[in-house]
mmCIF file of C-alpha atoms in Angstrom:
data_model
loop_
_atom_site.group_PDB
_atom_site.id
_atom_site.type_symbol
_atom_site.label_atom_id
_atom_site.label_comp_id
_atom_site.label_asym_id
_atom_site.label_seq_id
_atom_site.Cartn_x
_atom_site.Cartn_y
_atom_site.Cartn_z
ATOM 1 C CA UNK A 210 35.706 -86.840 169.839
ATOM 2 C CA UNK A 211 38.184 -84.779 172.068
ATOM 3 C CA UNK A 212 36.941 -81.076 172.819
ATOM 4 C CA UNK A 213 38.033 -78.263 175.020
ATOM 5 C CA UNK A 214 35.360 -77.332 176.346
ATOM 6 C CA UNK A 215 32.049 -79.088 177.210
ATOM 7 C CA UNK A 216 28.985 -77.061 177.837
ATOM 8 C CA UNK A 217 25.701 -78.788 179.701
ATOM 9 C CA UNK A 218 22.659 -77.178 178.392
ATOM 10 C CA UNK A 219 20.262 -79.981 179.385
ATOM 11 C CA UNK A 220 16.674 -79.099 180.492
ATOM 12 C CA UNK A 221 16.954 -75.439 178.353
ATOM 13 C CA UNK A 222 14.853 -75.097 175.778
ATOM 14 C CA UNK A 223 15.367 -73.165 172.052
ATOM 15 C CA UNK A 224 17.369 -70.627 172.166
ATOM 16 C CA UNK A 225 19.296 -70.494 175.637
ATOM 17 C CA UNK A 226 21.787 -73.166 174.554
ATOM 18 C CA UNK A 227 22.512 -71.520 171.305
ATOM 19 C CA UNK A 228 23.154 -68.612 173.305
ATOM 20 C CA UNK A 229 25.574 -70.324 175.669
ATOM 21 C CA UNK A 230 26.978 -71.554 173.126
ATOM 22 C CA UNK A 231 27.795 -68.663 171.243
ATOM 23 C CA UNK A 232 29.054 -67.489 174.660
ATOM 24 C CA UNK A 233 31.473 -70.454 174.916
ATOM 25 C CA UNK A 234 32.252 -69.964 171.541
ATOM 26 C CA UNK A 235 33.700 -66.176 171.748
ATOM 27 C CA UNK A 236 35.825 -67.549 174.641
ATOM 28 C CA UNK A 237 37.715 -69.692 172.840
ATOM 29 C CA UNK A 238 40.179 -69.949 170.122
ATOM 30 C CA UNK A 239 39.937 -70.577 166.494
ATOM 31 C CA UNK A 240 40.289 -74.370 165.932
ATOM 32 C CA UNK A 241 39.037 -75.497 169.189
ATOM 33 C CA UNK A 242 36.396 -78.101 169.834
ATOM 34 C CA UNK A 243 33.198 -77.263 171.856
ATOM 35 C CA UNK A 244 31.030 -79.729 173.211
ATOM 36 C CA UNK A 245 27.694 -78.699 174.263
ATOM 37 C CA UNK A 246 25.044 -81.645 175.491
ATOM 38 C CA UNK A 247 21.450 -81.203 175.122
ATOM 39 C CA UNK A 248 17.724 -82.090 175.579
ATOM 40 C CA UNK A 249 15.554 -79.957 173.464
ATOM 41 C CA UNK A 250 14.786 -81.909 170.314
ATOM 42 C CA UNK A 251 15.206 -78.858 168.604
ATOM 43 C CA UNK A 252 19.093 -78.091 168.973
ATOM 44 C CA UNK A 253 19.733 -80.259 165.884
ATOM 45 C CA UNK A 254 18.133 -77.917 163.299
ATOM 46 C CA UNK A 255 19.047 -75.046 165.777
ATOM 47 C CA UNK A 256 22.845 -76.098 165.365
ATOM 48 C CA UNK A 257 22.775 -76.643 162.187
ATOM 49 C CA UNK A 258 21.806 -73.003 161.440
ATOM 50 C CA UNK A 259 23.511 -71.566 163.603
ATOM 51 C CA UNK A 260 26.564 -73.110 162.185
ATOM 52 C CA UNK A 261 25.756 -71.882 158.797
ATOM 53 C CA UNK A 262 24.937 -68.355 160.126
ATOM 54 C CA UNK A 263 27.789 -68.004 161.666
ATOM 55 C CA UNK A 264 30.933 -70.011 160.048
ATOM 56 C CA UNK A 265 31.886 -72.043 162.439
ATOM 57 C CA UNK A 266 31.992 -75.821 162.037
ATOM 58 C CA UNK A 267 29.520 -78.473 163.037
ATOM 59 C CA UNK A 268 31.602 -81.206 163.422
ATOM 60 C CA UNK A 269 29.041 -84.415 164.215
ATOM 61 C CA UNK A 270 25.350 -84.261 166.482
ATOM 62 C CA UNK A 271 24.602 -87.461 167.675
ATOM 63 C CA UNK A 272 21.344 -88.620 169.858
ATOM 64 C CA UNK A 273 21.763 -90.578 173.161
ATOM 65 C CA UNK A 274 18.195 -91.858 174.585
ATOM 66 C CA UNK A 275 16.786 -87.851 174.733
ATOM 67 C CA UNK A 276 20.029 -86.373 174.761
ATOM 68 C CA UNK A 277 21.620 -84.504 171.939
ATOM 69 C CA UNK A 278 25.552 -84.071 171.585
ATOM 70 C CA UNK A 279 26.692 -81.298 169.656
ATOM 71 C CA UNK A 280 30.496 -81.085 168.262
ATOM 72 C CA UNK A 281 31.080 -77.344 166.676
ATOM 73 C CA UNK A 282 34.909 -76.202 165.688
ATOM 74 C CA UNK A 283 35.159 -72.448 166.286
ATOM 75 C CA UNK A 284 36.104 -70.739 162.878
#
């Protein structure tokens, strides 16, 4: 999947990479594709509420070995 912007947030734990990723987020434009790769085996629930919480879109999470990829379309 093609995104904008990628964002690393491997090795942070619950919540720093929800919090860059808000970051990222308010950066960019509505419709835009964010990227944001991850290790804490939490981010998937944590994604999935934060997506809910705040309206934009969680496009697809998929698991690589211990890494989590997160795809989230800003509203």
């Amino acid at each position: 999947m093609d995104a904008q912007k990628e964002l690393d947030t491997r090795g942070l734990n619950c919540p720093l990479p929800i919090l860059k990723a808000k970051k990222a987020l308010a950066e960019m434009g509505s419709g835009e594709v964010l990227k944001v790769l991850a290790t804490d085996p939490g981010s998937v629930r944590d994604f999935q509420a934060f997506a809910k919480q705040t309206g934009n879109e969680l496009l697809e999470q998929t698991r690589a070995g211990d890494e989590f990829v997160h795809f989230l379309r800003r509203r």
